[in-house]
PDB file of C-alpha atoms in Angstrom:
ATOM      1  CA  SER A  35     -17.758  10.436   4.320  1.00 67.00           C
ATOM      2  CA  ALA A  36     -17.189   6.736   3.778  1.00 74.00           C
ATOM      3  CA  VAL A  37     -16.856   4.398   6.737  1.00 84.00           C
ATOM      4  CA  ILE A  38     -14.693   1.355   6.115  1.00 88.00           C
ATOM      5  CA  SER A  39     -14.400  -1.826   8.133  1.00 92.00           C
ATOM      6  CA  GLN A  40     -11.839  -4.565   7.733  1.00 93.00           C
ATOM      7  CA  LYS A  41     -11.772  -8.162   8.894  1.00 95.00           C
ATOM      8  CA  PRO A  42      -9.822  -9.583  10.538  1.00 95.00           C
ATOM      9  CA  SER A  43      -8.209  -6.773  12.497  1.00 90.00           C
ATOM     10  CA  ARG A  44      -5.191  -8.957  13.138  1.00 91.00           C
ATOM     11  CA  ASP A  45      -4.076 -12.520  12.607  1.00 95.00           C
ATOM     12  CA  ILE A  46      -1.105 -14.761  13.193  1.00 95.00           C
ATOM     13  CA  CYS A  47      -0.614 -17.314  10.448  1.00 96.00           C
ATOM     14  CA  GLN A  48       1.680 -20.169   9.642  1.00 97.00           C
ATOM     15  CA  ARG A  49       4.074 -20.103   6.722  1.00 97.00           C
ATOM     16  CA  GLY A  50       2.553 -21.538   3.537  1.00 97.00           C
ATOM     17  CA  THR A  51      -1.058 -20.791   4.416  1.00 97.00           C
ATOM     18  CA  SER A  52      -3.332 -18.132   2.922  1.00 98.00           C
ATOM     19  CA  LEU A  53      -5.397 -15.384   4.517  1.00 98.00           C
ATOM     20  CA  THR A  54      -8.296 -13.460   3.018  1.00 98.00           C
ATOM     21  CA  ILE A  55      -8.883  -9.925   4.247  1.00 98.00           C
ATOM     22  CA  GLN A  56     -12.305  -8.382   3.804  1.00 97.00           C
ATOM     23  CA  CYS A  57     -13.053  -4.715   3.265  1.00 96.00           C
ATOM     24  CA  GLN A  58     -16.603  -3.395   3.633  1.00 95.00           C
ATOM     25  CA  VAL A  59     -17.657   0.174   2.843  1.00 92.00           C
ATOM     26  CA  ASP A  60     -20.891   1.768   3.982  1.00 90.00           C
ATOM     27  CA  SER A  61     -21.462   3.480   0.640  1.00 87.00           C
ATOM     28  CA  GLN A  62     -20.963   2.679  -3.004  1.00 86.00           C
ATOM     29  CA  VAL A  63     -17.557   3.712  -4.263  1.00 84.00           C
ATOM     30  CA  THR A  64     -15.860   3.261  -7.596  1.00 80.00           C
ATOM     31  CA  MET A  65     -12.222   3.230  -6.601  1.00 80.00           C
ATOM     32  CA  MET A  66     -10.885   0.825  -3.995  1.00 88.00           C
ATOM     33  CA  PHE A  67      -7.237   0.339  -3.209  1.00 89.00           C
ATOM     34  CA  TRP A  68      -5.214  -2.174  -1.261  1.00 93.00           C
ATOM     35  CA  TYR A  69      -2.017  -1.084   0.487  1.00 91.00           C
ATOM     36  CA  ARG A  70       0.694  -2.757   2.479  1.00 91.00           C
ATOM     37  CA  GLN A  71       2.770  -1.146   5.185  1.00 82.00           C
ATOM     38  CA  GLN A  72       5.721  -3.259   6.214  1.00 80.00           C
ATOM     39  CA  PRO A  73       7.533  -2.493   9.452  1.00 73.00           C
ATOM     40  CA  GLY A  74       9.641   0.626   9.117  1.00 62.00           C
ATOM     41  CA  GLN A  75       8.577   1.269   5.541  1.00 69.00           C
ATOM     42  CA  SER A  76       6.169   3.607   3.887  1.00 69.00           C
ATOM     43  CA  LEU A  77       2.756   2.685   2.638  1.00 80.00           C
ATOM     44  CA  THR A  78       2.885   0.792  -0.667  1.00 85.00           C
ATOM     45  CA  LEU A  79       0.048   0.392  -3.105  1.00 85.00           C
ATOM     46  CA  ILE A  80      -0.578  -3.246  -3.991  1.00 91.00           C
ATOM     47  CA  ALA A  81      -3.412  -2.892  -6.456  1.00 91.00           C
ATOM     48  CA  THR A  82      -6.431  -0.905  -7.540  1.00 88.00           C
ATOM     49  CA  ALA A  83      -9.707  -2.796  -7.495  1.00 88.00           C
ATOM     50  CA  ASN A  84     -12.554  -1.483  -9.622  1.00 80.00           C
ATOM     51  CA  GLN A  85     -15.890  -3.225  -9.703  1.00 78.00           C
ATOM     52  CA  GLY A  86     -16.517  -5.152 -12.885  1.00 77.00           C
ATOM     53  CA  SER A  87     -12.932  -5.361 -14.032  1.00 78.00           C
ATOM     54  CA  GLU A  88      -9.696  -7.114 -13.164  1.00 84.00           C
ATOM     55  CA  ALA A  89      -7.619  -5.528 -10.444  1.00 90.00           C
ATOM     56  CA  THR A  90      -4.635  -3.518 -11.605  1.00 88.00           C
ATOM     57  CA  TYR A  91      -1.440  -4.526  -9.808  1.00 91.00           C
ATOM     58  CA  GLU A  92       1.559  -2.352  -9.094  1.00 86.00           C
ATOM     59  CA  SER A  93       5.065  -3.357  -9.988  1.00 84.00           C
ATOM     60  CA  GLY A  94       6.276  -6.086  -7.688  1.00 90.00           C
ATOM     61  CA  PHE A  95       2.832  -7.477  -6.945  1.00 94.00           C
ATOM     62  CA  VAL A  96       1.148 -10.285  -8.863  1.00 95.00           C
ATOM     63  CA  ILE A  97      -2.332 -11.745  -8.921  1.00 95.00           C
ATOM     64  CA  ASP A  98      -1.202 -15.239  -7.971  1.00 96.00           C
ATOM     65  CA  LYS A  99       0.230 -13.936  -4.720  1.00 97.00           C
ATOM     66  CA  PHE A 100      -2.435 -11.310  -3.959  1.00 97.00           C
ATOM     67  CA  PRO A 101      -5.714 -12.287  -5.639  1.00 96.00           C
ATOM     68  CA  ILE A 102      -8.371  -9.607  -5.247  1.00 96.00           C
ATOM     69  CA  SER A 103     -12.125  -9.800  -5.623  1.00 93.00           C
ATOM     70  CA  ARG A 104     -14.471  -6.859  -6.091  1.00 92.00           C
ATOM     71  CA  PRO A 105     -17.965  -8.322  -6.465  1.00 91.00           C
ATOM     72  CA  ASN A 106     -19.833  -5.060  -5.910  1.00 90.00           C
ATOM     73  CA  LEU A 107     -19.375  -1.377  -5.144  1.00 89.00           C
ATOM     74  CA  THR A 108     -19.205  -1.814  -1.362  1.00 92.00           C
ATOM     75  CA  PHE A 109     -17.000  -4.867  -0.846  1.00 93.00           C
ATOM     76  CA  SER A 110     -13.586  -6.234  -1.742  1.00 95.00           C
ATOM     77  CA  THR A 111     -11.261  -8.974  -0.557  1.00 96.00           C
ATOM     78  CA  LEU A 112      -7.500  -9.333  -0.708  1.00 97.00           C
ATOM     79  CA  THR A 113      -5.939 -12.766  -0.261  1.00 98.00           C
ATOM     80  CA  VAL A 114      -2.332 -13.148   0.778  1.00 98.00           C
ATOM     81  CA  SER A 115      -1.368 -16.538  -0.627  1.00 98.00           C
ATOM     82  CA  ASN A 116       1.335 -18.991   0.368  1.00 97.00           C
ATOM     83  CA  MET A 117       2.499 -16.662   3.097  1.00 97.00           C
ATOM     84  CA  SER A 118       6.059 -16.224   4.283  1.00 96.00           C
ATOM     85  CA  PRO A 119       7.402 -14.141   7.188  1.00 95.00           C
ATOM     86  CA  GLU A 120       8.179 -11.375   4.662  1.00 94.00           C
ATOM     87  CA  ASP A 121       4.426 -10.921   4.229  1.00 95.00           C
ATOM     88  CA  SER A 122       4.110  -9.788   7.833  1.00 94.00           C
ATOM     89  CA  SER A 123       2.659  -6.338   7.467  1.00 91.00           C
ATOM     90  CA  ILE A 124      -0.341  -4.107   7.966  1.00 89.00           C
ATOM     91  CA  TYR A 125      -2.758  -4.378   5.066  1.00 93.00           C
ATOM     92  CA  LEU A 126      -5.045  -1.423   4.455  1.00 91.00           C
ATOM     93  CA  CYS A 127      -7.944  -0.944   2.125  1.00 92.00           C
ATOM     94  CA  SER A 128      -8.845   2.509   0.970  1.00 88.00           C
ATOM     95  CA  VAL A 129     -11.568   4.129  -1.065  1.00 85.00           C
ATOM     96  CA  GLU A 130     -11.710   7.357  -2.947  1.00 75.00           C
ATOM     97  CA  GLU A 131     -14.792   9.491  -3.274  1.00 66.00           C
ATOM     98  CA  ALA A 132     -15.048  12.303  -5.753  1.00 56.00           C
ATOM     99  CA  TYR A 133     -16.846  15.456  -4.818  1.00 45.00           C
ATOM    100  CA  PHE A 134     -18.049  17.587  -7.649  1.00 42.00           C
ATOM    101  CA  GLY A 135     -18.976  21.204  -7.604  1.00 37.00           C
ATOM    102  CA  THR A 136     -17.143  24.339  -6.599  1.00 36.00           C
ATOM    103  CA  GLY A 137     -13.553  23.421  -5.763  1.00 40.00           C
ATOM    104  CA  GLY A 138     -14.467  19.741  -5.837  1.00 42.00           C
ATOM    105  CA  SER A 139     -11.667  17.353  -5.040  1.00 47.00           C
ATOM    106  CA  ASP A 140     -11.259  13.711  -4.292  1.00 56.00           C
ATOM    107  CA  GLU A 141     -11.058  12.496  -0.752  1.00 66.00           C
ATOM    108  CA  GLN A 142      -9.556   9.248   0.445  1.00 71.00           C
ATOM    109  CA  PHE A 143     -10.673   7.101   3.333  1.00 77.00           C
ATOM    110  CA  PHE A 144      -8.807   4.232   4.919  1.00 81.00           C
ATOM    111  CA  GLY A 145      -9.881   1.164   6.767  1.00 84.00           C
ATOM    112  CA  PRO A 146      -8.467   0.414  10.223  1.00 83.00           C
ATOM    113  CA  GLY A 147      -5.993  -2.079   8.786  1.00 87.00           C
ATOM    114  CA  THR A 148      -5.276  -5.767   9.252  1.00 92.00           C
ATOM    115  CA  ARG A 149      -2.113  -6.580  11.150  1.00 90.00           C
ATOM    116  CA  LEU A 150      -0.715  -9.831   9.802  1.00 93.00           C
ATOM    117  CA  THR A 151       2.095 -11.787  11.416  1.00 93.00           C
ATOM    118  CA  VAL A 152       3.473 -14.813   9.607  1.00 95.00           C
ATOM    119  CA  LEU A 153       5.479 -17.291  11.652  1.00 95.00           C
TER     120      LEU A 153
ATOM    121  CA  SER B  76      15.932   5.621  -4.001  1.00 52.00           C
ATOM    122  CA  GLN B  77      12.815   7.040  -2.430  1.00 61.00           C
ATOM    123  CA  GLU B  78      10.687   8.881  -4.971  1.00 77.00           C
ATOM    124  CA  LEU B  79       9.020  10.960  -2.297  1.00 85.00           C
ATOM    125  CA  GLU B  80      11.400  12.372   0.293  1.00 88.00           C
ATOM    126  CA  GLN B  81       9.909  13.406   3.591  1.00 92.00           C
ATOM    127  CA  SER B  82      11.711  15.399   6.259  1.00 93.00           C
ATOM    128  CA  PRO B  83      12.363  15.390   9.076  1.00 94.00           C
ATOM    129  CA  GLN B  84      12.013  11.717   9.966  1.00 90.00           C
ATOM    130  CA  SER B  85      11.130  12.580  13.522  1.00 91.00           C
ATOM    131  CA  LEU B  86      10.369  15.724  15.425  1.00 94.00           C
ATOM    132  CA  ILE B  87       9.966  16.548  19.109  1.00 95.00           C
ATOM    133  CA  VAL B  88       8.519  19.960  19.913  1.00 96.00           C
ATOM    134  CA  GLN B  89       7.274  21.730  22.996  1.00 97.00           C
ATOM    135  CA  GLU B  90       3.549  22.343  23.158  1.00 97.00           C
ATOM    136  CA  GLY B  91       2.674  25.679  21.608  1.00 96.00           C
ATOM    137  CA  LYS B  92       5.534  25.692  19.125  1.00 97.00           C
ATOM    138  CA  ASN B  93       5.087  25.803  15.354  1.00 97.00           C
ATOM    139  CA  LEU B  94       6.544  23.137  13.118  1.00 97.00           C
ATOM    140  CA  THR B  95       6.893  22.275   9.435  1.00 97.00           C
ATOM    141  CA  ILE B  96       7.155  18.935   7.664  1.00 97.00           C
ATOM    142  CA  ASN B  97       8.351  18.793   4.066  1.00 97.00           C
ATOM    143  CA  CYS B  98       7.640  16.417   1.228  1.00 95.00           C
ATOM    144  CA  THR B  99       9.736  16.613  -1.958  1.00 94.00           C
ATOM    145  CA  SER B 100       9.727  14.759  -5.252  1.00 90.00           C
ATOM    146  CA  SER B 101      11.749  14.880  -8.442  1.00 85.00           C
ATOM    147  CA  LYS B 102       8.568  14.097 -10.353  1.00 85.00           C
ATOM    148  CA  THR B 103       5.504  16.243 -10.975  1.00 85.00           C
ATOM    149  CA  LEU B 104       2.846  15.576  -8.398  1.00 86.00           C
ATOM    150  CA  TYR B 105      -0.642  15.393  -9.860  1.00 82.00           C
ATOM    151  CA  GLY B 106      -2.191  15.071  -6.437  1.00 84.00           C
ATOM    152  CA  LEU B 107      -0.462  15.498  -3.089  1.00 89.00           C
ATOM    153  CA  TYR B 108      -2.095  13.967  -0.022  1.00 89.00           C
ATOM    154  CA  TRP B 109      -1.309  14.462   3.626  1.00 92.00           C
ATOM    155  CA  TYR B 110      -2.274  11.830   6.196  1.00 90.00           C
ATOM    156  CA  LYS B 111      -1.947  11.357   9.902  1.00 89.00           C
ATOM    157  CA  GLN B 112      -1.515   7.968  11.495  1.00 81.00           C
ATOM    158  CA  LYS B 113      -2.128   7.342  15.147  1.00 71.00           C
ATOM    159  CA  TYR B 114      -1.437   3.943  16.606  1.00 60.00           C
ATOM    160  CA  GLY B 115      -4.613   1.901  16.861  1.00 52.00           C
ATOM    161  CA  GLU B 116      -6.678   4.488  15.027  1.00 58.00           C
ATOM    162  CA  GLY B 117      -5.746   3.864  11.430  1.00 62.00           C
ATOM    163  CA  LEU B 118      -4.721   6.289   8.750  1.00 74.00           C
ATOM    164  CA  ILE B 119      -6.584   9.584   8.557  1.00 80.00           C
ATOM    165  CA  PHE B 120      -6.763  11.675   5.422  1.00 81.00           C
ATOM    166  CA  LEU B 121      -5.977  15.345   6.143  1.00 88.00           C
ATOM    167  CA  MET B 122      -5.813  17.257   2.888  1.00 88.00           C
ATOM    168  CA  MET B 123      -5.312  16.958  -0.822  1.00 88.00           C
ATOM    169  CA  LEU B 124      -3.570  19.543  -2.986  1.00 90.00           C
ATOM    170  CA  GLN B 125      -3.709  19.515  -6.744  1.00 87.00           C
ATOM    171  CA  LYS B 126      -2.851  22.889  -8.152  1.00 88.00           C
ATOM    172  CA  GLY B 127       0.532  24.603  -8.113  1.00 90.00           C
ATOM    173  CA  GLY B 128       0.578  27.233  -5.401  1.00 93.00           C
ATOM    174  CA  GLU B 129      -2.473  25.770  -3.700  1.00 93.00           C
ATOM    175  CA  GLU B 130      -2.821  26.140   0.043  1.00 95.00           C
ATOM    176  CA  LYS B 131      -5.381  24.548   2.344  1.00 94.00           C
ATOM    177  CA  SER B 132      -6.004  24.820   6.052  1.00 93.00           C
ATOM    178  CA  HIS B 133      -7.824  22.694   8.552  1.00 85.00           C
ATOM    179  CA  GLU B 134      -7.918  23.961  12.102  1.00 86.00           C
ATOM    180  CA  LYS B 135      -4.260  24.632  12.957  1.00 93.00           C
ATOM    181  CA  ILE B 136      -2.784  22.648  10.080  1.00 95.00           C
ATOM    182  CA  THR B 137      -1.880  24.299   6.779  1.00 97.00           C
ATOM    183  CA  ALA B 138      -0.563  22.510   3.727  1.00 97.00           C
ATOM    184  CA  LYS B 139       0.932  24.100   0.627  1.00 96.00           C
ATOM    185  CA  LEU B 140       1.968  22.787  -2.767  1.00 95.00           C
ATOM    186  CA  ASP B 141       4.654  24.751  -4.591  1.00 93.00           C
ATOM    187  CA  GLU B 142       4.154  26.276  -8.030  1.00 87.00           C
ATOM    188  CA  LYS B 143       6.194  23.562  -9.729  1.00 89.00           C
ATOM    189  CA  LYS B 144       4.114  20.871  -7.963  1.00 86.00           C
ATOM    190  CA  GLN B 145       7.171  19.033  -6.704  1.00 91.00           C
ATOM    191  CA  GLN B 146       7.245  20.059  -3.072  1.00 94.00           C
ATOM    192  CA  SER B 147       4.694  20.334  -0.318  1.00 96.00           C
ATOM    193  CA  SER B 148       4.916  21.499   3.254  1.00 97.00           C
ATOM    194  CA  LEU B 149       2.656  20.817   6.210  1.00 97.00           C
ATOM    195  CA  HIS B 150       2.708  23.471   8.891  1.00 98.00           C
ATOM    196  CA  ILE B 151       1.225  23.124  12.352  1.00 97.00           C
ATOM    197  CA  THR B 152       0.683  26.275  14.347  1.00 96.00           C
ATOM    198  CA  ALA B 153       0.744  26.251  18.147  1.00 96.00           C
ATOM    199  CA  SER B 154       1.160  22.488  18.379  1.00 96.00           C
ATOM    200  CA  GLN B 155      -0.762  20.475  20.961  1.00 95.00           C
ATOM    201  CA  PRO B 156      -0.292  16.951  22.319  1.00 93.00           C
ATOM    202  CA  SER B 157      -3.248  15.896  20.153  1.00 92.00           C
ATOM    203  CA  HIS B 158      -1.125  16.637  17.090  1.00 94.00           C
ATOM    204  CA  ALA B 159       1.273  13.837  17.965  1.00 92.00           C
ATOM    205  CA  GLY B 160       1.450  10.940  15.543  1.00 90.00           C
ATOM    206  CA  ILE B 161       3.000   9.997  12.233  1.00 87.00           C
ATOM    207  CA  TYR B 162       2.425  12.349   9.330  1.00 93.00           C
ATOM    208  CA  LEU B 163       2.636  10.801   5.913  1.00 91.00           C
ATOM    209  CA  CYS B 164       2.636  12.447   2.519  1.00 92.00           C
ATOM    210  CA  GLY B 165       1.428  10.583  -0.512  1.00 89.00           C
ATOM    211  CA  ALA B 166       1.255  11.570  -4.138  1.00 86.00           C
ATOM    212  CA  ASP B 167      -0.204  10.614  -7.435  1.00 78.00           C
ATOM    213  CA  ILE B 168       2.615  10.735  -9.972  1.00 76.00           C
ATOM    214  CA  GLY B 169       0.701   9.097 -12.789  1.00 70.00           C
ATOM    215  CA  SER B 170      -0.369  11.245 -15.653  1.00 63.00           C
ATOM    216  CA  GLY B 171      -3.834  10.011 -16.532  1.00 60.00           C
ATOM    217  CA  THR B 172      -3.516   6.803 -14.512  1.00 58.00           C
ATOM    218  CA  TYR B 173      -3.340   6.280 -10.780  1.00 57.00           C
ATOM    219  CA  LYS B 174       0.166   5.766  -9.488  1.00 66.00           C
ATOM    220  CA  TYR B 175       0.473   6.442  -5.816  1.00 70.00           C
ATOM    221  CA  ILE B 176       3.697   6.728  -3.888  1.00 79.00           C
ATOM    222  CA  PHE B 177       4.272   7.602  -0.266  1.00 82.00           C
ATOM    223  CA  GLY B 178       6.928   9.194   1.860  1.00 85.00           C
ATOM    224  CA  THR B 179       8.416   7.349   4.818  1.00 81.00           C
ATOM    225  CA  GLY B 180       6.578   9.462   7.375  1.00 86.00           C
ATOM    226  CA  THR B 181       7.478  11.958  10.077  1.00 91.00           C
ATOM    227  CA  ARG B 182       7.023  10.915  13.680  1.00 89.00           C
ATOM    228  CA  LEU B 183       5.874  13.902  15.725  1.00 93.00           C
ATOM    229  CA  LYS B 184       5.941  14.071  19.493  1.00 93.00           C
ATOM    230  CA  VAL B 185       4.569  17.109  21.302  1.00 94.00           C
ATOM    231  CA  LEU B 186       5.724  17.623  24.851  1.00 94.00           C
ATOM    232  CA  ALA B 187       3.200  19.082  27.263  1.00 89.00           C
TER     233      ALA B 187
END
């Protein structure tokens, strides 16, 4: 199973600044995802980040606000740009591994999350 | 409106009791995922269901996906305090492309 680490684990930032969140996986994975969980709301997918191609953003999320890098199969970054208090949230990265064979199915793993507070 | 309805929103049960959490969608679910979230421990993947009528079990937790692939239930038998946390269902509703949506979660408390 994949082990995922995220940095920073939490941060308090000023309005208008940017924060880059790092996600490191201990194995090579194809699919990486970035999620946001705002207080009292369900988990929301921001974008899918595949190595070697542009990230695919979900409706309501744009690259200028949430630029993503995926330089290799074990690492990705998400930047939250020009932050406002509405960006206060937990940001999670996730990977999906596919298991093939009898009854093979995909399995998802999540990082510990980055708790962001914007003042 | 929420595309993935989860119920109940919160649940308090006595240790040893059984309980069920439901997850319903108006769309076909191409993959239904159950997660557990404990504060400070991150989100934990429990099970994935893909086929209509599929049922999977892990220890005392059983998850089922109905034949129409629009509803799933998570059943915990003989609940324990260690089962406490937030249970979240998530689903892939994209046909051929990844489109994940999530329910709002069910907060479970188990009284010893």
